[in-house]
């Protein structure tokens, strides 16, 4: 736990100590990104202490050859991972010829680091005394521009405090970087050119195998106090690095400032042979505008994001900081402008999970983007999967399925499966359900049906084909069963008849058939085209109907609950509260087999079904299942607390809902899992947003209407959030015993509060 | 399949073609060993074609750091593997200055290779024409001495056939070898000294981490025709290699012979600083005796082995060749002289499975060694596990067990677990049962009870503790259950209540308690010592009794069979015969999840229980279970056919028994699994022996008596085998409609044939 390390603040993440032990954690927490690229909060200057360097470009990945102890048939050949990209933030600094390195200084005082979420920048200020006894004040400000997605800007300021000093700035760019996460120590990048043109530097490199071309570039300006100065430059080209050195005698109390503009142009967005000229364009715009103007535009851009996505909480600064941190990171990770990109579980804050796409996107992230962005952003997330349909069909073929059945990958970058644990890769097939559910959810929320005849129907058919083939008939049970799966609770592997999987399989088939009817009636051309393309036969349809109608669900008459899987009740049913606290989290203390045979649940599993399909069940059923399963739930997945928070709120258990809320919203800030140095849990942050909007706010969509059943934790005075619903922006303000709505930009709309209709008028 | 490649012969393995494609397979099949060391049948001279070099020293291993895709708590840090050891067989040869290499010759004719199993040597003869058109006749004979376990001897003879020729022999020793099987491309060996002393050469090297010191040595003699000649020598020392060159002009039709004596002395058997002097002793003995005398002693030593272990089959040369190949390989792999050694699944014929010990030893190999060697050999196999008891307790502790519960490793070299697939490492716990069963089996066969009070009881208690802790009480079933296991059929993972596992667990507890009573009554001092040492409490004993008494066994009333595991009948029960033959073997065509949810059985599982505990069940029960399970069995483990052969024979299904026999006995010779180039299936070879002795011969031990119920396949005229039973050697000869016994070295004994007592008199 990191509790009390981060200073509570409504709008900023702040640390006020320099502790070498905390550097790696803070590098994660203070990460910055602009949707197109991102960086861990590494220091610009040299740092010889423990650090985890990380810069990432969205969509630039490498297929790292799979390495396993024991190969199983069907394993993918490669794990596609977003690569650590060339470093453009670096500035070597010398003070009177001594390399400036915080790890080597005699003293570091007044250290303060701020990630200003409101305005989208990262700043460090401190005073340090070097070994040569020169004392300097430093202020280093950095951001990745939202307006110019290929550009980052740094303002680094040094003021000698106790004597004059010669200060040398050597900004550099460096493609000699490595991934910490590599299977075979492959070389991932090849550098083809290092070029310095006057005061601009460029490195052309490309990823091996995938051949993404990247030009890394930089140019700097200098000021003494507030005066721009022109300095003579010494340039140095190395094999993988370009450096430009600027040196100046600076008087005591004078401030010597460098503005470094740097970034990447890539073949994702430019012709391969135009990367350098594109880079020159970016630099020339940056220099023209200058640092201050760029910063000011950054603030405006973030203001625009917050205008729609902010959630305020009055009376609980930690809760407020938590939710803003979550919203900020989500916006840094994915802007939704580019349907080729997606949301990696660690975003741009680390290498774990390879920056790839998981079912997290559909199950947890989609609602956030639907409600806080325009409709196209959510649609782009759906299109991403539509574009991967062919690969998902190939993936299923590798596992023995046929006739266009699709199994979406557990982890992917380009549509191909990247994961290689059989119990997950081959068995955690419920992910197919989330992909179909996202289509349903998008239509339910936006009312935009067009996606289904245009693209979604093909996905739904391919998924339904998969379930029909994957289920098998048990003559013993006289029902269809789904054997050998891993449900959302990954603390069970290779189980039979996981309730959630069977339920979502049944639902997928029914939902597909329902839409097939709609298409046949209302979109006949699309219907014909799709039937032809997918070769869906009436025999298949009738088989699907049988599977859905005769699906088996394990059920306990004694407890009146659906069982997570066959045999669940054979376990030793000791509740989590009765476990030795020294054995928690169990995934750090128990061997895998012990976890597997225990009843402990990593994240909502049966309850995930109750979350997705809440209106299929009564409140009493939800309560019974919540009371049965939550006491066995260890919440060792970052995705667990949010669903439970929502369900606790809906069951009016506000204390419990609040507890889960804090756990999800401050998971990284307080480092609950002692692993934040590896990166932040980006996808679960969308779950935090849901905990407020769907949990406390009780927002639901029914028949195209917004419903709320607002509640408020007693710790809070009030909270408010906005949702963009079918083009109308509604602000919901909940105080103790009072709910307000404010409508923005549309004449009126109906919402339901605790089932009662209210007409909300435009504020105008 | 390799069928018809190996020439049928009663006593030899023969190939009569030189085909580069077959070289690697033949390197496996023609492997030689002497229990202490072994070699793949690599060529002595240079060979530039595809080859898999392999020399191994029993007990010399390296802990190769574990490499997995996804780490699970409890995984071992290291995988101990027997290493490829320095090469001592190599002889560079030049004919008129052209390097002699079969892959580069213009022609290779009259090629014949023989592994003479009767006499224990390997020989190649051929005529080849080099690029320089010199034609030479070659005869290369090699063996590893049974008498001098540190010594190998080579006789290499070249006769120029079409002209005089300058022939240069450069015998060498080389420690610059690598393992093909390595996790991190670690360097496994370090060489500390390369020394040449006149005509003797020595390389001192040691394994890294484990620090086994090995001195590899050589010395050669030369003959022209039959005359010993003294030649001048040119020596060369390289970093990892020592070479001695001898050159001579040889007349057409003269034969130029080298006798190379070489081998290893190791710190397993010598003081570290005496390895070279020990090597000199070996060499001096070898040179004194000379090649012919050494070979003659080799023949005697093998004759002695065959005297006890031969099985003859009349009327079926392929079956005869098969069984002798199995017996020969078992004797090459393990002589039983050294309790630190054991039997790796591939013996000295390849690197796969790391030369480590599996449950194969106890479940499959022990009966062979009990019946064909003196009692101490089998006892050494038990002592091996007794010495590992402490490590087995540590292994269990790592998985959360306590109070001295032991889980023997799945794979081991030094007692530590080496395996790292969770579904096997953590879940294939039935191996503990085989270790206890071996103690029972040893006592049943030898009548020697002393091992139990001396050592075995501690093992039995630690194993019983494990089962007591590993079983859990299901309030739902009101029985003890064992959840989350993998049975012998590794095509099922993480199943609940595997019948075999539950049955063997129950038996282990009961057998331990039974022996505890015997010790209390008859060996009270041992009893006290052991109770104190194992801290076995009366509470534990009473818990154990409960677990054994209330163990759950899944059973189908409909089929009247025990079910392999919970839920087995929910599968799609399509019989193996109805599978598409193009999808076989399924482990090469199906993804792992598909295999897991299928009903297909890799090797005897429920039936393994019926094999171990045959007399717990009626013949009708065996028949019912055999008829239920065998049709779902794909026999994709080398350990599968033998058990089924035995059971088919015992059910009087001789055609089926014969079919399984051929499959087990010629598995490698006919390369059923298309993988013999990786090495031979050594441990399953003991199963082949059982197929004859226990299967066709129907040998059983009951109440200290030998029982037979002999049967004979219609393809055979007769077969005979010997068993060493409690100091008496009994020869059993079975002809069509006739059984003969011959007793050797004891006045008389009783045996039972089909239940009827016969008194067998000594032949004397």
PDB file of N, CA and C in Angstrom, chain A residues 609-636:
ATOM      1  N   UNK A 609     -22.718 -11.897 -14.749  1.00  0.00           N
ATOM      2  CA  UNK A 609     -23.948 -12.164 -15.500  1.00  0.00           C
ATOM      3  C   UNK A 609     -25.104 -11.333 -14.972  1.00  0.00           C
ATOM      4  N   UNK A 610     -25.173 -11.200 -13.657  1.00  0.00           N
ATOM      5  CA  UNK A 610     -26.232 -10.381 -13.071  1.00  0.00           C
ATOM      6  C   UNK A 610     -26.015  -8.899 -13.379  1.00  0.00           C
ATOM      7  N   UNK A 611     -24.756  -8.510 -13.572  1.00  0.00           N
ATOM      8  CA  UNK A 611     -24.495  -7.119 -13.959  1.00  0.00           C
ATOM      9  C   UNK A 611     -24.930  -6.873 -15.403  1.00  0.00           C
ATOM     10  N   UNK A 612     -24.490  -7.735 -16.308  1.00  0.00           N
ATOM     11  CA  UNK A 612     -24.848  -7.544 -17.724  1.00  0.00           C
ATOM     12  C   UNK A 612     -26.355  -7.655 -17.948  1.00  0.00           C
ATOM     13  N   UNK A 613     -26.947  -8.623 -17.272  1.00  0.00           N
ATOM     14  CA  UNK A 613     -28.349  -8.943 -17.572  1.00  0.00           C
ATOM     15  C   UNK A 613     -29.231  -8.681 -16.363  1.00  0.00           C
ATOM     16  N   UNK A 614     -28.987  -7.536 -15.735  1.00  0.00           N
ATOM     17  CA  UNK A 614     -29.659  -7.204 -14.491  1.00  0.00           C
ATOM     18  C   UNK A 614     -31.170  -7.379 -14.597  1.00  0.00           C
ATOM     19  N   UNK A 615     -31.748  -6.918 -15.734  1.00  0.00           N
ATOM     20  CA  UNK A 615     -33.210  -6.959 -15.813  1.00  0.00           C
ATOM     21  C   UNK A 615     -33.771  -8.331 -16.159  1.00  0.00           C
ATOM     22  N   UNK A 616     -32.893  -9.318 -16.294  1.00  0.00           N
ATOM     23  CA  UNK A 616     -33.407 -10.685 -16.438  1.00  0.00           C
ATOM     24  C   UNK A 616     -33.714 -11.308 -15.077  1.00  0.00           C
ATOM     25  N   UNK A 617     -33.287 -10.639 -14.025  1.00  0.00           N
ATOM     26  CA  UNK A 617     -33.408 -11.228 -12.688  1.00  0.00           C
ATOM     27  C   UNK A 617     -34.129 -10.263 -11.749  1.00  0.00           C
ATOM     28  N   UNK A 618     -34.744 -10.815 -10.741  1.00  0.00           N
ATOM     29  CA  UNK A 618     -35.414  -9.960  -9.752  1.00  0.00           C
ATOM     30  C   UNK A 618     -34.381  -9.412  -8.769  1.00  0.00           C
ATOM     31  N   UNK A 619     -34.775  -8.379  -8.061  1.00  0.00           N
ATOM     32  CA  UNK A 619     -33.910  -7.835  -7.027  1.00  0.00           C
ATOM     33  C   UNK A 619     -33.593  -8.898  -5.984  1.00  0.00           C
ATOM     34  N   UNK A 620     -34.579  -9.728  -5.666  1.00  0.00           N
ATOM     35  CA  UNK A 620     -34.365 -10.788  -4.670  1.00  0.00           C
ATOM     36  C   UNK A 620     -33.314 -11.790  -5.173  1.00  0.00           C
ATOM     37  N   UNK A 621     -33.400 -12.087  -6.443  1.00  0.00           N
ATOM     38  CA  UNK A 621     -32.401 -13.008  -6.982  1.00  0.00           C
ATOM     39  C   UNK A 621     -31.006 -12.387  -6.917  1.00  0.00           C
ATOM     40  N   UNK A 622     -30.923 -11.125  -7.296  1.00  0.00           N
ATOM     41  CA  UNK A 622     -29.625 -10.448  -7.208  1.00  0.00           C
ATOM     42  C   UNK A 622     -29.108 -10.495  -5.784  1.00  0.00           C
ATOM     43  N   UNK A 623     -29.975 -10.167  -4.849  1.00  0.00           N
ATOM     44  CA  UNK A 623     -29.569 -10.131  -3.443  1.00  0.00           C
ATOM     45  C   UNK A 623     -29.070 -11.503  -2.982  1.00  0.00           C
ATOM     46  N   UNK A 624     -29.819 -12.532  -3.352  1.00  0.00           N
ATOM     47  CA  UNK A 624     -29.446 -13.884  -2.947  1.00  0.00           C
ATOM     48  C   UNK A 624     -28.091 -14.273  -3.529  1.00  0.00           C
ATOM     49  N   UNK A 625     -27.899 -13.968  -4.785  1.00  0.00           N
ATOM     50  CA  UNK A 625     -26.618 -14.335  -5.418  1.00  0.00           C
ATOM     51  C   UNK A 625     -25.481 -13.483  -4.886  1.00  0.00           C
ATOM     52  N   UNK A 626     -25.737 -12.219  -4.664  1.00  0.00           N
ATOM     53  CA  UNK A 626     -24.705 -11.339  -4.093  1.00  0.00           C
ATOM     54  C   UNK A 626     -24.302 -11.856  -2.713  1.00  0.00           C
ATOM     55  N   UNK A 627     -25.283 -12.203  -1.927  1.00  0.00           N
ATOM     56  CA  UNK A 627     -25.001 -12.692  -0.571  1.00  0.00           C
ATOM     57  C   UNK A 627     -24.310 -14.057  -0.595  1.00  0.00           C
ATOM     58  N   UNK A 628     -24.575 -14.805  -1.624  1.00  0.00           N
ATOM     59  CA  UNK A 628     -23.928 -16.112  -1.711  1.00  0.00           C
ATOM     60  C   UNK A 628     -22.478 -15.981  -2.195  1.00  0.00           C
ATOM     61  N   UNK A 629     -22.262 -15.157  -3.202  1.00  0.00           N
ATOM     62  CA  UNK A 629     -20.938 -15.144  -3.841  1.00  0.00           C
ATOM     63  C   UNK A 629     -19.960 -14.116  -3.276  1.00  0.00           C
ATOM     64  N   UNK A 630     -20.460 -12.953  -2.901  1.00  0.00           N
ATOM     65  CA  UNK A 630     -19.503 -11.916  -2.491  1.00  0.00           C
ATOM     66  C   UNK A 630     -18.641 -12.371  -1.311  1.00  0.00           C
ATOM     67  N   UNK A 631     -19.190 -13.092  -0.335  1.00  0.00           N
ATOM     68  CA  UNK A 631     -18.341 -13.529   0.788  1.00  0.00           C
ATOM     69  C   UNK A 631     -17.199 -14.472   0.383  1.00  0.00           C
ATOM     70  N   UNK A 632     -17.247 -15.010  -0.833  1.00  0.00           N
ATOM     71  CA  UNK A 632     -16.142 -15.855  -1.301  1.00  0.00           C
ATOM     72  C   UNK A 632     -15.252 -15.117  -2.301  1.00  0.00           C
ATOM     73  N   UNK A 633     -15.511 -13.826  -2.447  1.00  0.00           N
ATOM     74  CA  UNK A 633     -14.809 -13.065  -3.481  1.00  0.00           C
ATOM     75  C   UNK A 633     -13.625 -12.317  -2.875  1.00  0.00           C
ATOM     76  N   UNK A 634     -12.441 -12.540  -3.447  1.00  0.00           N
ATOM     77  CA  UNK A 634     -11.237 -11.899  -2.909  1.00  0.00           C
ATOM     78  C   UNK A 634     -10.873 -10.621  -3.667  1.00  0.00           C
ATOM     79  N   UNK A 635     -11.584 -10.322  -4.728  1.00  0.00           N
ATOM     80  CA  UNK A 635     -11.379  -9.073  -5.475  1.00  0.00           C
ATOM     81  C   UNK A 635      -9.914  -8.868  -5.838  1.00  0.00           C
ATOM     82  N   UNK A 636      -9.251  -9.915  -6.272  1.00  0.00           N
ATOM     83  CA  UNK A 636      -7.839  -9.781  -6.635  1.00  0.00           C
ATOM     84  C   UNK A 636      -7.641  -9.402  -8.100  1.00  0.00           C
TER      85      UNK A 636
END
